[in-house]
Tab-separated table of C-alpha atoms and ligand atoms in Angstrom:
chain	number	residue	atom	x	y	z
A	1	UNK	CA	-21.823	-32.378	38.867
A	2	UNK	CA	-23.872	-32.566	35.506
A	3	UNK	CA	-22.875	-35.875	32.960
A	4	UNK	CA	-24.132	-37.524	30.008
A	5	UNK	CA	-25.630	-41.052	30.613
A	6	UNK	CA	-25.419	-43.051	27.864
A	7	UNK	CA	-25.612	-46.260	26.922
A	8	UNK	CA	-24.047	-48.050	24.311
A	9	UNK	CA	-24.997	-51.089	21.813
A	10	UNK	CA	-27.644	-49.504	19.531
A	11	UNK	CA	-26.507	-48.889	15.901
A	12	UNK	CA	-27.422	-45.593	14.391
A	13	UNK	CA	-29.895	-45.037	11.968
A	14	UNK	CA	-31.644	-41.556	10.315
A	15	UNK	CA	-30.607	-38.330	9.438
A	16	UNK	CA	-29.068	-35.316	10.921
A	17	UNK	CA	-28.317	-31.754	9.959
A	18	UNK	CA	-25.311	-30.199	10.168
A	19	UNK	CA	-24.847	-26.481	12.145
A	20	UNK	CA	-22.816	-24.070	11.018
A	21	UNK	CA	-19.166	-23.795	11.394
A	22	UNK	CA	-18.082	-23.039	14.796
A	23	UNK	CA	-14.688	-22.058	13.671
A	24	UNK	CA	-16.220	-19.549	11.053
A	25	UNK	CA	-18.874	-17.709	13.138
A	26	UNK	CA	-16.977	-16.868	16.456
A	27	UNK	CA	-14.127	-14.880	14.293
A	28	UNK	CA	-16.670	-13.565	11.796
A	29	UNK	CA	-18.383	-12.328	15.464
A	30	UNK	CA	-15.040	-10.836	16.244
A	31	UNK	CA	-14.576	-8.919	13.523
A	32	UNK	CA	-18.336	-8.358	13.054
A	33	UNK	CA	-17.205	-5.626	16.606
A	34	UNK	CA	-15.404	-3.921	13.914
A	35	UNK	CA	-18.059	-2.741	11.322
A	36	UNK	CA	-19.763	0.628	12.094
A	37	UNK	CA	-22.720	-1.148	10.688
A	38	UNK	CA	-25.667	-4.014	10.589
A	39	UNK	CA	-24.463	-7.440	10.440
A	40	UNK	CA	-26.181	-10.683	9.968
A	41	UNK	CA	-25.385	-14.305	10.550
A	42	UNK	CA	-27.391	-16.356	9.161
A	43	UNK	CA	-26.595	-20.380	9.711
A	44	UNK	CA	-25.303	-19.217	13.154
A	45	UNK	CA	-25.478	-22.056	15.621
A	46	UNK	CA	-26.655	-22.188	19.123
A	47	UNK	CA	-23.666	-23.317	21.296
A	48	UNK	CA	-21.911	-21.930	24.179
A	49	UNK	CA	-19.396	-20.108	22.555
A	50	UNK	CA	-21.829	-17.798	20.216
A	51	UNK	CA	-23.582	-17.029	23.814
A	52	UNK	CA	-20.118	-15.958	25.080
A	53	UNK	CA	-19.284	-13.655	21.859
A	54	UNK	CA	-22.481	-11.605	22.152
A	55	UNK	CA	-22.026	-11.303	25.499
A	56	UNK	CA	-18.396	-9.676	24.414
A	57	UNK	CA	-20.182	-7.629	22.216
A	58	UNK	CA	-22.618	-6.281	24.850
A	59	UNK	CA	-19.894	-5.812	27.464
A	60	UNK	CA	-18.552	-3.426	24.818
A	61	UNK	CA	-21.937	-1.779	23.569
A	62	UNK	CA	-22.992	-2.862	21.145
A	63	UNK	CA	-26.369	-5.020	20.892
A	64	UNK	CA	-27.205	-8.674	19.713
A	65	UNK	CA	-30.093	-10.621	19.239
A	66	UNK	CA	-31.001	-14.242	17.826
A	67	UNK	CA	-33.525	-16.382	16.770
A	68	UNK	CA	-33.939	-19.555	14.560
A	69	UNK	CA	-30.268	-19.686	13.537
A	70	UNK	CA	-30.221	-15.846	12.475
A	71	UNK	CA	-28.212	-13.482	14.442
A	72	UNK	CA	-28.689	-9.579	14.210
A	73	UNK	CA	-25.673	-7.698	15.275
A	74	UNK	CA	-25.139	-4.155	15.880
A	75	UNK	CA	-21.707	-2.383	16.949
A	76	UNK	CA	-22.022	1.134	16.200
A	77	UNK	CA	-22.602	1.940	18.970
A	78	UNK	CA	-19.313	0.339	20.751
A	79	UNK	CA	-17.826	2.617	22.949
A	80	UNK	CA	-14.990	0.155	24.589
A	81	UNK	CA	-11.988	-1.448	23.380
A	82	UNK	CA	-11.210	-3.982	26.547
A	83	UNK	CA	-12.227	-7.032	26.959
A	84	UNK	CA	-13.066	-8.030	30.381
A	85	UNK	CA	-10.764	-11.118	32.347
A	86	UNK	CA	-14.818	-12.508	33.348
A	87	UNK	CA	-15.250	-13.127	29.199
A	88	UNK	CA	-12.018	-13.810	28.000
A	89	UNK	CA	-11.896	-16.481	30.460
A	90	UNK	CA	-14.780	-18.194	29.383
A	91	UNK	CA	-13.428	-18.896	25.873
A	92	UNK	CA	-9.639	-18.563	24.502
A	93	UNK	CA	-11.034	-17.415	21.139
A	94	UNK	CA	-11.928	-14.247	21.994
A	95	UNK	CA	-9.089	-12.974	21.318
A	96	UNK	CA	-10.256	-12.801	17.755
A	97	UNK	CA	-12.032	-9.579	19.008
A	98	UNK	CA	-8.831	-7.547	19.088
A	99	UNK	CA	-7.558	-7.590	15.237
A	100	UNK	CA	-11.100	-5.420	14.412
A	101	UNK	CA	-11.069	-3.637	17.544
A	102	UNK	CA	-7.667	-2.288	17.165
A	103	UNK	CA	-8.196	-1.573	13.374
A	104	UNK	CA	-11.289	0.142	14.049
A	105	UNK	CA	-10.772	1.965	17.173
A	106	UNK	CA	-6.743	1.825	16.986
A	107	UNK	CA	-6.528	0.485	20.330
A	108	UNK	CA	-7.232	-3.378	22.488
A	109	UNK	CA	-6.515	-4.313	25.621
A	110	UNK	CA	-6.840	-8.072	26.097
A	111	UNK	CA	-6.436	-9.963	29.497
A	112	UNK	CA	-4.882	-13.912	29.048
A	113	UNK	CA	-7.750	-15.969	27.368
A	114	UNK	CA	-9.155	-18.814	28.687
A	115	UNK	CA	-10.186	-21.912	26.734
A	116	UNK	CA	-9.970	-25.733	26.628
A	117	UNK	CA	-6.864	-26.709	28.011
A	118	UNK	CA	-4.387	-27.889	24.906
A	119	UNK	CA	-1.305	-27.557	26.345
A	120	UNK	CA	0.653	-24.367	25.381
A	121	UNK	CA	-1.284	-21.825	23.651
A	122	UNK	CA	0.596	-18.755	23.361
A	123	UNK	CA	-0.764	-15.362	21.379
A	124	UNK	CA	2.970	-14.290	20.360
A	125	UNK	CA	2.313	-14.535	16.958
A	126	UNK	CA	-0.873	-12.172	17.331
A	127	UNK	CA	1.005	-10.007	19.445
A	128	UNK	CA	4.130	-9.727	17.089
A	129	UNK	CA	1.431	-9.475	13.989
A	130	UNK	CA	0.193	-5.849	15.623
A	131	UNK	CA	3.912	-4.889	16.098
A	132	UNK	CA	4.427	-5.551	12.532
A	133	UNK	CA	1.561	-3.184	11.604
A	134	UNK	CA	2.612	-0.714	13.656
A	135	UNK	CA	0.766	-0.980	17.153
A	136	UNK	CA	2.761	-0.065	20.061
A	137	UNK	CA	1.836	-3.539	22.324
A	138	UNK	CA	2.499	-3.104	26.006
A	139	UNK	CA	2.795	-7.046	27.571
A	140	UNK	CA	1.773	-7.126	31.164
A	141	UNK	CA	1.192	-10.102	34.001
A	142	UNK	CA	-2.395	-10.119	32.889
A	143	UNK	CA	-2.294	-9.416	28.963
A	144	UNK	CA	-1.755	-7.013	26.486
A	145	UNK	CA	-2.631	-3.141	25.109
A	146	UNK	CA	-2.307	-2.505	21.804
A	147	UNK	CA	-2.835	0.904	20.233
A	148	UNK	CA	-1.470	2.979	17.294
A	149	UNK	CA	-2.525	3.850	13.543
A	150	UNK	CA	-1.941	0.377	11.536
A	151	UNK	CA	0.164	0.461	8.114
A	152	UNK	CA	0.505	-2.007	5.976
A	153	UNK	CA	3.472	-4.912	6.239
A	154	UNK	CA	4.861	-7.990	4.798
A	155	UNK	CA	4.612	-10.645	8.047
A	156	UNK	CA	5.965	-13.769	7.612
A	157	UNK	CA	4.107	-16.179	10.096
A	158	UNK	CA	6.456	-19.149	11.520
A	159	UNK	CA	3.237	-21.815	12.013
A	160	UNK	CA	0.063	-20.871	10.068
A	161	UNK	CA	-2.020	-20.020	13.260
A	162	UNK	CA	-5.626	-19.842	12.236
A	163	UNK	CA	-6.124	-17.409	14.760
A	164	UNK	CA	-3.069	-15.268	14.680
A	165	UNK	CA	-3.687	-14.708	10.933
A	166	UNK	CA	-7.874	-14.059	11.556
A	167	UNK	CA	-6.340	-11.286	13.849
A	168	UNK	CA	-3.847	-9.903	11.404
A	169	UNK	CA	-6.053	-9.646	8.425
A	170	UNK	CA	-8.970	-7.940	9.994
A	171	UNK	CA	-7.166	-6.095	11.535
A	172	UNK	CA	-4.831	-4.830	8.113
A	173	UNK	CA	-8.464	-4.292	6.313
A	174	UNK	CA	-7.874	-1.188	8.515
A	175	UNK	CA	-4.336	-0.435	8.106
A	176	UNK	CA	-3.244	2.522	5.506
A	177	UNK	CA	-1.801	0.458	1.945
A	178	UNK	CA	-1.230	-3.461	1.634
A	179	UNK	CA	-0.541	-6.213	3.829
A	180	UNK	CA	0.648	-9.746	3.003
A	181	UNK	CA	0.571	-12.477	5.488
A	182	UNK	CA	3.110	-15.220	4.269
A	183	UNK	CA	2.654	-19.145	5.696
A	184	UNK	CA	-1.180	-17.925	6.931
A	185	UNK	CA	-3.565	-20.101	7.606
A	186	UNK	CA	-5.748	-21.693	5.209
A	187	UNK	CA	-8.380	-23.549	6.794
A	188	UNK	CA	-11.908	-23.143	5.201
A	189	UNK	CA	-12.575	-21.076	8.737
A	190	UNK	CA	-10.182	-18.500	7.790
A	191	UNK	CA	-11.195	-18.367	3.817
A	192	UNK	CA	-14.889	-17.568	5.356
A	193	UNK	CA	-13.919	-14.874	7.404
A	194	UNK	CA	-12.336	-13.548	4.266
A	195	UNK	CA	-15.352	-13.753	2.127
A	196	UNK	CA	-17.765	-11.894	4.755
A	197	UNK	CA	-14.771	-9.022	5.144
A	198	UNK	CA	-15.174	-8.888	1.300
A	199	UNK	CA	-18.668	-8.895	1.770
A	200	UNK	CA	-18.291	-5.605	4.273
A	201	UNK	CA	-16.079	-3.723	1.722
A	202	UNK	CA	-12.883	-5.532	2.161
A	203	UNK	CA	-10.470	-5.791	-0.557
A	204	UNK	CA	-8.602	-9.738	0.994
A	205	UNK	CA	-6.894	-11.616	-1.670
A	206	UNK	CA	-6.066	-15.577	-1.098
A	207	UNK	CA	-3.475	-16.671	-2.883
A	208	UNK	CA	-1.371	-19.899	-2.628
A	209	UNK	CA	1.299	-19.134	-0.243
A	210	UNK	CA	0.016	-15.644	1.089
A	211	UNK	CA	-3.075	-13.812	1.825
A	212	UNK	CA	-2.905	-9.870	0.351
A	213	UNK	CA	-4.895	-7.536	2.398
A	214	UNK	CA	-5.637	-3.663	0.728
A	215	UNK	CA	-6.369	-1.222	3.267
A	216	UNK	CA	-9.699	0.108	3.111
A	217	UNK	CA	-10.046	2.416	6.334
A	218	UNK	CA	-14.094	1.318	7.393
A	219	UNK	CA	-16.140	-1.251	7.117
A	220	UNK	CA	-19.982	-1.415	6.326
A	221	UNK	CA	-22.605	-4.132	7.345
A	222	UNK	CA	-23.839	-7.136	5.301
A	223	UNK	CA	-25.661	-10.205	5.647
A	224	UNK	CA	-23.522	-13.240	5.653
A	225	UNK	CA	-24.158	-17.256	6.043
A	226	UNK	CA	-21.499	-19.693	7.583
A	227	UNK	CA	-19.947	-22.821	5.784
A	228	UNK	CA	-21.038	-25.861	7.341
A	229	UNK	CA	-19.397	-27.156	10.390
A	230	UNK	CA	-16.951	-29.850	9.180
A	231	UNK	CA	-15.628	-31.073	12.685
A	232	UNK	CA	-19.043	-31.573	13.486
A	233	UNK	CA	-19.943	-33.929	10.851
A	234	UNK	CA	-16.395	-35.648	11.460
A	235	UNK	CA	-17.839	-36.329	14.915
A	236	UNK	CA	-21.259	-38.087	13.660
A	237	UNK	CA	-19.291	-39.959	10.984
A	238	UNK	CA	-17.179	-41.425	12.909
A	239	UNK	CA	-19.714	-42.240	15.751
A	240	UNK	CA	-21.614	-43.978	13.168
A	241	UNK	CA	-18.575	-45.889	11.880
A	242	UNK	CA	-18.065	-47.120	15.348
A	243	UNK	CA	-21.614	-47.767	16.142
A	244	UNK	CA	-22.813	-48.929	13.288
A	245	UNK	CA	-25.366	-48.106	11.042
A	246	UNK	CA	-26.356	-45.936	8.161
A	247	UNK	CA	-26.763	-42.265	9.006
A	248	UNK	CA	-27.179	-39.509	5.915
A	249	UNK	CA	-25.952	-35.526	7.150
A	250	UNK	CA	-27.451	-32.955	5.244
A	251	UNK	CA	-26.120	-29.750	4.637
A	252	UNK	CA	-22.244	-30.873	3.945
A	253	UNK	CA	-20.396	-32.175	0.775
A	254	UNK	CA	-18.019	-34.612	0.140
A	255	UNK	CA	-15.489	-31.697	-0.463
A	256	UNK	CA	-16.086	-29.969	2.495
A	257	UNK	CA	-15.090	-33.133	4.089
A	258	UNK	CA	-11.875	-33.216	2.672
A	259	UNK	CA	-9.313	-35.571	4.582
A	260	UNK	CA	-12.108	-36.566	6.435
A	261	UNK	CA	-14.026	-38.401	3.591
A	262	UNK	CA	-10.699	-39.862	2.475
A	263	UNK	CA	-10.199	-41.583	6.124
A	264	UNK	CA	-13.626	-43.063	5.772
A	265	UNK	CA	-12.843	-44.563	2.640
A	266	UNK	CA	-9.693	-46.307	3.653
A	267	UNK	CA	-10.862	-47.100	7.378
A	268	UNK	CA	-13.720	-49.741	4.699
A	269	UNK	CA	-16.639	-47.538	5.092
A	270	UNK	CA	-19.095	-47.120	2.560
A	271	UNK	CA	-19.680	-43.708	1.625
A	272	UNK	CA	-22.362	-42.115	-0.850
A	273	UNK	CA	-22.178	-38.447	-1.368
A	274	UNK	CA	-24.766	-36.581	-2.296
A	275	UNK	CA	-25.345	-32.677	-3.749
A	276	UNK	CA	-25.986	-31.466	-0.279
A	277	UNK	CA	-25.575	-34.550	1.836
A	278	UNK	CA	-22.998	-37.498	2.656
A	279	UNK	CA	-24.720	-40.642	3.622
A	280	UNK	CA	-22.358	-43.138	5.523
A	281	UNK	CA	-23.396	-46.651	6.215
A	282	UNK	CA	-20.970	-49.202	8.093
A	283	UNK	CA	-21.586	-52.927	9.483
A	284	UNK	CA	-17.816	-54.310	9.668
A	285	UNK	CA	-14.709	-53.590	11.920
A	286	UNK	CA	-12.764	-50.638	10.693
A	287	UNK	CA	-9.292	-51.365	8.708
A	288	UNK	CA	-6.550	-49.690	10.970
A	289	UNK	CA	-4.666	-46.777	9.112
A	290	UNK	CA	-1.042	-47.459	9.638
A	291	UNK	CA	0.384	-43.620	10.282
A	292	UNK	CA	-1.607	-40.258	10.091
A	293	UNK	CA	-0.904	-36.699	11.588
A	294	UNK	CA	-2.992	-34.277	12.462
A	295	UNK	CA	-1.321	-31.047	11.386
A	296	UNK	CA	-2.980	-27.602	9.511
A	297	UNK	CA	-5.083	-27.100	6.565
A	298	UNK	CA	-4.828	-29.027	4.407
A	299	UNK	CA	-4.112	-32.078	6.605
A	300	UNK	CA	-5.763	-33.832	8.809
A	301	UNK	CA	-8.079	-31.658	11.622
A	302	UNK	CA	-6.627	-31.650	15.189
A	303	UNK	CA	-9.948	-30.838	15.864
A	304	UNK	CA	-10.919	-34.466	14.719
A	305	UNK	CA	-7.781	-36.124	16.144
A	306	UNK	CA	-9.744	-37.382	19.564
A	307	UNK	CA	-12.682	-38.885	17.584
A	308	UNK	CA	-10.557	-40.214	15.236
A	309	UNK	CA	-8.396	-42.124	17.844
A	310	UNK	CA	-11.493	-42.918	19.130
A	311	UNK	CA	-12.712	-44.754	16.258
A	312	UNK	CA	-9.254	-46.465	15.382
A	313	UNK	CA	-9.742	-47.694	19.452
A	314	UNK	CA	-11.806	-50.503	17.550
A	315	UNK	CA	-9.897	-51.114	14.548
A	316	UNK	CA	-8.785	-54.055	13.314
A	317	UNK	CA	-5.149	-54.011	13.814
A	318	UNK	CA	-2.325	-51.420	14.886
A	319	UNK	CA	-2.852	-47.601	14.199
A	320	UNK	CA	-0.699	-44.412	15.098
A	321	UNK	CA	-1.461	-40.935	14.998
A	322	UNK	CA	0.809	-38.053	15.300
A	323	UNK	CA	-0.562	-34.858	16.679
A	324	UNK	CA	1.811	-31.703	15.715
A	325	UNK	CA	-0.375	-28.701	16.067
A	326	UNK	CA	-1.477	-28.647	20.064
A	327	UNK	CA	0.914	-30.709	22.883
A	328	UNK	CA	-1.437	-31.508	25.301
A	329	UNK	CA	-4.526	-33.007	22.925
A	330	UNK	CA	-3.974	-36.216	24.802
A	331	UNK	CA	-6.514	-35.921	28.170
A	332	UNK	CA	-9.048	-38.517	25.933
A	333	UNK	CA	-6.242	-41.031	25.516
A	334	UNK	CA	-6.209	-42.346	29.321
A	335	UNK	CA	-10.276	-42.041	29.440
A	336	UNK	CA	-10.644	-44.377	26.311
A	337	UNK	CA	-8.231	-46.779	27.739
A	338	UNK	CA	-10.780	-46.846	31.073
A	339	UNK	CA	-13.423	-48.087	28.533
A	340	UNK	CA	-11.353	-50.772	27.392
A	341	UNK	CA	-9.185	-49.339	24.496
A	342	UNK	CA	-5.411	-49.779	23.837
A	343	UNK	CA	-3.573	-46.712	23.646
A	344	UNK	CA	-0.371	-45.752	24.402
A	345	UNK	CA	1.943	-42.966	23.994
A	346	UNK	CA	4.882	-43.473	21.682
A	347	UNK	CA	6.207	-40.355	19.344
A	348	UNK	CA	2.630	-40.418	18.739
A	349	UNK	CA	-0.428	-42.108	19.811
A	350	UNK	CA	0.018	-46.289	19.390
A	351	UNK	CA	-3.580	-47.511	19.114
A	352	UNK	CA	-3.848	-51.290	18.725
A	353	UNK	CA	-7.229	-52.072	18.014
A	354	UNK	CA	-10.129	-54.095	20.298
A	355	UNK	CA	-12.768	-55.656	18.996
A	356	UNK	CA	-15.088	-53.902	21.503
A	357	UNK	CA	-15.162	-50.813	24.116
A	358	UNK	CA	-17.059	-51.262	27.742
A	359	UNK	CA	-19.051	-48.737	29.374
A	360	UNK	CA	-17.035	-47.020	31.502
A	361	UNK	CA	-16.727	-43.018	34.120
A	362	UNK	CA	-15.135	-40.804	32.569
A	363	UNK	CA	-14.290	-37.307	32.451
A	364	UNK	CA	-14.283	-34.724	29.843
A	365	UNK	CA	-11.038	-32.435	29.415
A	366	UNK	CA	-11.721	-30.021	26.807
A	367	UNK	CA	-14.638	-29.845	23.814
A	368	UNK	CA	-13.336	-32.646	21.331
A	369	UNK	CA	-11.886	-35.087	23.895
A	370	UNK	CA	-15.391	-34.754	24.804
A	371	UNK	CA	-16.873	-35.542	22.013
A	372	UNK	CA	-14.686	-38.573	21.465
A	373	UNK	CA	-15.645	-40.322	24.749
A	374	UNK	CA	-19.440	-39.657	23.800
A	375	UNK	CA	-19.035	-41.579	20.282
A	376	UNK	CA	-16.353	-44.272	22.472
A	377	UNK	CA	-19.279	-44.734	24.980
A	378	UNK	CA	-22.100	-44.963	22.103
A	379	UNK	CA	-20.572	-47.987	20.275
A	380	UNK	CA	-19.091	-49.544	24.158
A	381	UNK	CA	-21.566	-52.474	25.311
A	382	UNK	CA	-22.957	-51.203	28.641
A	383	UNK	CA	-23.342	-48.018	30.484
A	384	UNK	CA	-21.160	-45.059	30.523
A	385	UNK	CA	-21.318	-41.708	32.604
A	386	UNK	CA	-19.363	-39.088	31.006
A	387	UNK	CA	-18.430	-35.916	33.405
A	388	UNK	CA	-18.047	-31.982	32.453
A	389	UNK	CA	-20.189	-32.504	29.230
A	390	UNK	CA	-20.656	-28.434	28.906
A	391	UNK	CA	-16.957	-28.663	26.619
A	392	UNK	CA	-19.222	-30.556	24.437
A	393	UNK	CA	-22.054	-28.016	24.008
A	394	UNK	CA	-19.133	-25.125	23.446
A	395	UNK	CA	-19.025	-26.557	19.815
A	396	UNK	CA	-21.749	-28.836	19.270
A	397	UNK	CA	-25.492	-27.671	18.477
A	398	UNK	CA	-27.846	-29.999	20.072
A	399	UNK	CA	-25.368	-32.645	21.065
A	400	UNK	CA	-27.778	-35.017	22.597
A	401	UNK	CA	-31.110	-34.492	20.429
A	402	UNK	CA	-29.190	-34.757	17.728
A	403	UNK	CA	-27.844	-38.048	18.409
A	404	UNK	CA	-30.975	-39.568	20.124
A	405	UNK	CA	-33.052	-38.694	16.797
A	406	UNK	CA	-30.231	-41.409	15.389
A	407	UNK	CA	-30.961	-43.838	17.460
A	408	UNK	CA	-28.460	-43.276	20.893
A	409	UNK	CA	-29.632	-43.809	24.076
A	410	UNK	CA	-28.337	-40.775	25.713
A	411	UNK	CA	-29.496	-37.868	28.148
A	412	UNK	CA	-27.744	-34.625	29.543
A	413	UNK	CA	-28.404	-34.630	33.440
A	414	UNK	CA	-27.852	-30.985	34.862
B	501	LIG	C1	-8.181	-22.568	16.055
B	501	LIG	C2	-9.515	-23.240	16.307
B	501	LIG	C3	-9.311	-24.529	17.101
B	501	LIG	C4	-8.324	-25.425	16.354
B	501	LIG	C5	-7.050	-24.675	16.013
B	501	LIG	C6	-6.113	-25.461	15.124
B	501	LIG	C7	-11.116	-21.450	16.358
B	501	LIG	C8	-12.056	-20.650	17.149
B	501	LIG	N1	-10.398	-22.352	17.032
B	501	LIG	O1	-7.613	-22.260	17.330
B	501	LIG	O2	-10.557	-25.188	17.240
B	501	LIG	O3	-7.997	-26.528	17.164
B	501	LIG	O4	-7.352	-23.451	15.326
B	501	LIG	O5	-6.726	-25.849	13.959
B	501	LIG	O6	-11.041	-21.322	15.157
B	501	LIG	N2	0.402	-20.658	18.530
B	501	LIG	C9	1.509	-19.985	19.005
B	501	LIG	N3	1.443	-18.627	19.080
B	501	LIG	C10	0.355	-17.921	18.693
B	501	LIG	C11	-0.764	-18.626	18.211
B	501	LIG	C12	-0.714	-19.997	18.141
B	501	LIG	O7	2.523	-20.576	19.361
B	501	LIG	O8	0.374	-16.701	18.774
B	501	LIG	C13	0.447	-22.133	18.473
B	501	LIG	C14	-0.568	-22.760	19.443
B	501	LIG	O9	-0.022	-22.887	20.706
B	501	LIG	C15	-0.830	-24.095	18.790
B	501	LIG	C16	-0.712	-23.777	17.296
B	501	LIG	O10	0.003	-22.558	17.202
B	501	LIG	O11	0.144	-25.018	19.160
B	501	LIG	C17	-2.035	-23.662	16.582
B	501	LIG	O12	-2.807	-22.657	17.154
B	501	LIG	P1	-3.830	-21.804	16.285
B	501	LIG	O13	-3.814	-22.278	14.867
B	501	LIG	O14	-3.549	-20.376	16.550
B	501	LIG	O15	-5.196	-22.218	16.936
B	501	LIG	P2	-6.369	-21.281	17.439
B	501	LIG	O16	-6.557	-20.150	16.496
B	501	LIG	O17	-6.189	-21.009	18.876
């Protein structure tokens, strides 16, 4: 079984860059299926889950090819509409292929994705979306069809699902007249996908409380760069705030941050931003934060929530987190408390705060839990194995050279 070997103690020091957005590129990739055109990605980072979307995109014909960051897509020449159970399973987001597919081609079938394990994660409200636009949707035991001419509708979404709205507004760009998508989602993910539609001939309107979608019946290629991967650069400033140390990340802002930046500032770390770069240097115990919930745009990430709890593992004094958006985002909290943390479960996650982690086995559950034992482990005195690391390398671009040009003692055994 492969694991990261780490061990813990040093304090971080140097630079790192940050990748693009995970969350932007794989549905930009999804609906890049639907343009009858050349598409390309520049910014695109080199994880997993950008190796399993071309892959999708070469199962159904059209062609893909990548090198320093830039990816060259082609899918004129797609010729199927189904996804196959061997990709789907690989990674739940896939199903942020259909919305373009269906549009395009006006029909999907889908099997039931795969993905980190997060407790429930249903795709009613991508299902019901199609309905609303006027796809006939035939549910079976192992997924869904979807086929029909699309018109426009007024859907009223009851949770802003980032990826139930992705679906619904590519998918509308194809739909005859307008479309408005009421409590969407409005992570900077979703506002990306958005602006490369535009970029392909889209007519997508955010507003406030909606998004307005004009039906433009095709769309043609473009060249398109990702925002910067915020979760990412969550991950590394929080690390360093646990380890130590003063680390600078280039290629993110201070606003792109959001929340996140805020957190550091009340958890007593000194921040400097910079035009292009955030520099974040910490020597003292973190200040607990008395109640936060993770919860949509423009709240707090779920996505951060394990390396957050993490981090608040060594604070000084009683924290609790609330986590409203996936049920079962709690695999990390019984794997921290093996390295010596405090956590319990209590409407919430109850974290009282230790003034130091211990190197500990552990096991990653799913991508982010993962990532939250690796910065646990880094700032833990002693040696920790951590199990499963390929969740990590899903979303994170060169996890461990990244980290080691900081300082970590760390190393990926196959
Ligand atoms: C996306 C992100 C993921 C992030 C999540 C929440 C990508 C590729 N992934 O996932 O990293 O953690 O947003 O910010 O962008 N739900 C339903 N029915 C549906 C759809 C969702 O009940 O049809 C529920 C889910 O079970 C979950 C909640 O809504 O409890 C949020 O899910 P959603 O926002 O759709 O997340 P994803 O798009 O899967």
């Amino acid at each position: 079984m492969s694991e990261l070997r780490i061990t813990g103690g040093n304090r971080l020091f140097g630079e790192i860059v940050i990748s693009g957005a995970k969350n932007a590129v794989l549905p930009i990739l999804g609906a890049a299926a639907a343009i009858d055109g050349k598409v390309r990605i520049y910014n695109s980072p080199d994880i997993t889950d950008v190796n399993v979307c071309a892959e999708i995109i070469k199962e159904l014909g059209g062609k893909t090819a990548t090198e320093n960051g830039i990816m060259d897509i082609d899918c004129k020449g797609i010729c199927k509409t189904e996804i196959t159970k061997y990709t789907a399973c690989k990674m739940r987001s896939s199903v942020t292929f259909c919305g373009g597919l269906l549009g395009r081609f006006g029909e999907v079938s889908f099997p039931v994705p795969g993905g980190c394990i997060l407790g429930d994660r249903p795709i009613d409200m991508h299902i019901e979306g199609f309905k609303a636009l006027g796809a006939e949707v035939t549910c079976h035991e192992n997924g869904f069809t979807a086929r029909g001419r699309l018109r426009g509708a007024d859907i009223a979404l009851r949770f802003p699902s980032v990826g139930a709205t992705q679906n619904i507004m590519t998918a509308a760009c194809f739909a005859e007249g307008k479309t408005t998508i009421r409590n969407p989602s409005r992570e900077p993910e979703t506002r990306d996908l958005a602006a490369f539609l535009n970029m392909c001939g889209a007519k997508i309107q955010i507003k406030a409380d909606r998004i307005e979608i004009y039906g433009v019946g095709a769309l043609k290629g473009c060249a398109y760069s990702v925002i910067p991967d915020r979760i990412e650069a969550g991950t590394y400033l929080f690390g360093t705030a646990m380890a130590g140390g003063k680390v600078t990340l280039r290629g993110i802002t201070a606003e792109e941050l959001g929340v996140v930046y805020n957190i550091l500032i009340k958890t007593g770390c000194n921040i400097k931003c910079g035009e292009d770069n955030v520099t974040i240097k910490s020597s003292d115990r973190i200040l607990p934060l008395e109640s936060i919930t993770a919860s949509p745009y423009p709240g707090f990430p779920t996505d951060l929530q394990p390396q957050l709890t993490a981090m608040l593992s060594l604070a000084r004094g009683q924290s609790i987190i609330k986590e409203t958006v996936f049920n079962g985002r709690n695999r990390h909290i019984k794997e921290l408390n093996k390295m010596g943390a405090n956590i319990h479960e209590d409407n919430g996650f109850v974290i009282n705060g230790v003034p130091s982690l211990k190197g500990a086995e552990v096991c990653c559950y799913d991508l982010r839990g993962g990532a939250a034992l690796t910065i646990a482990a880094l700032a833990a005195k002693g040696k920790s194995v951590i199990k499963e690391p390929e969740y990590i390398f899903r979303g994170y671009e060169d996890f461990t050279r990244k980290l080691k040009s900081v300082g970590a003692d760390i190393e990926f055994y196959p």
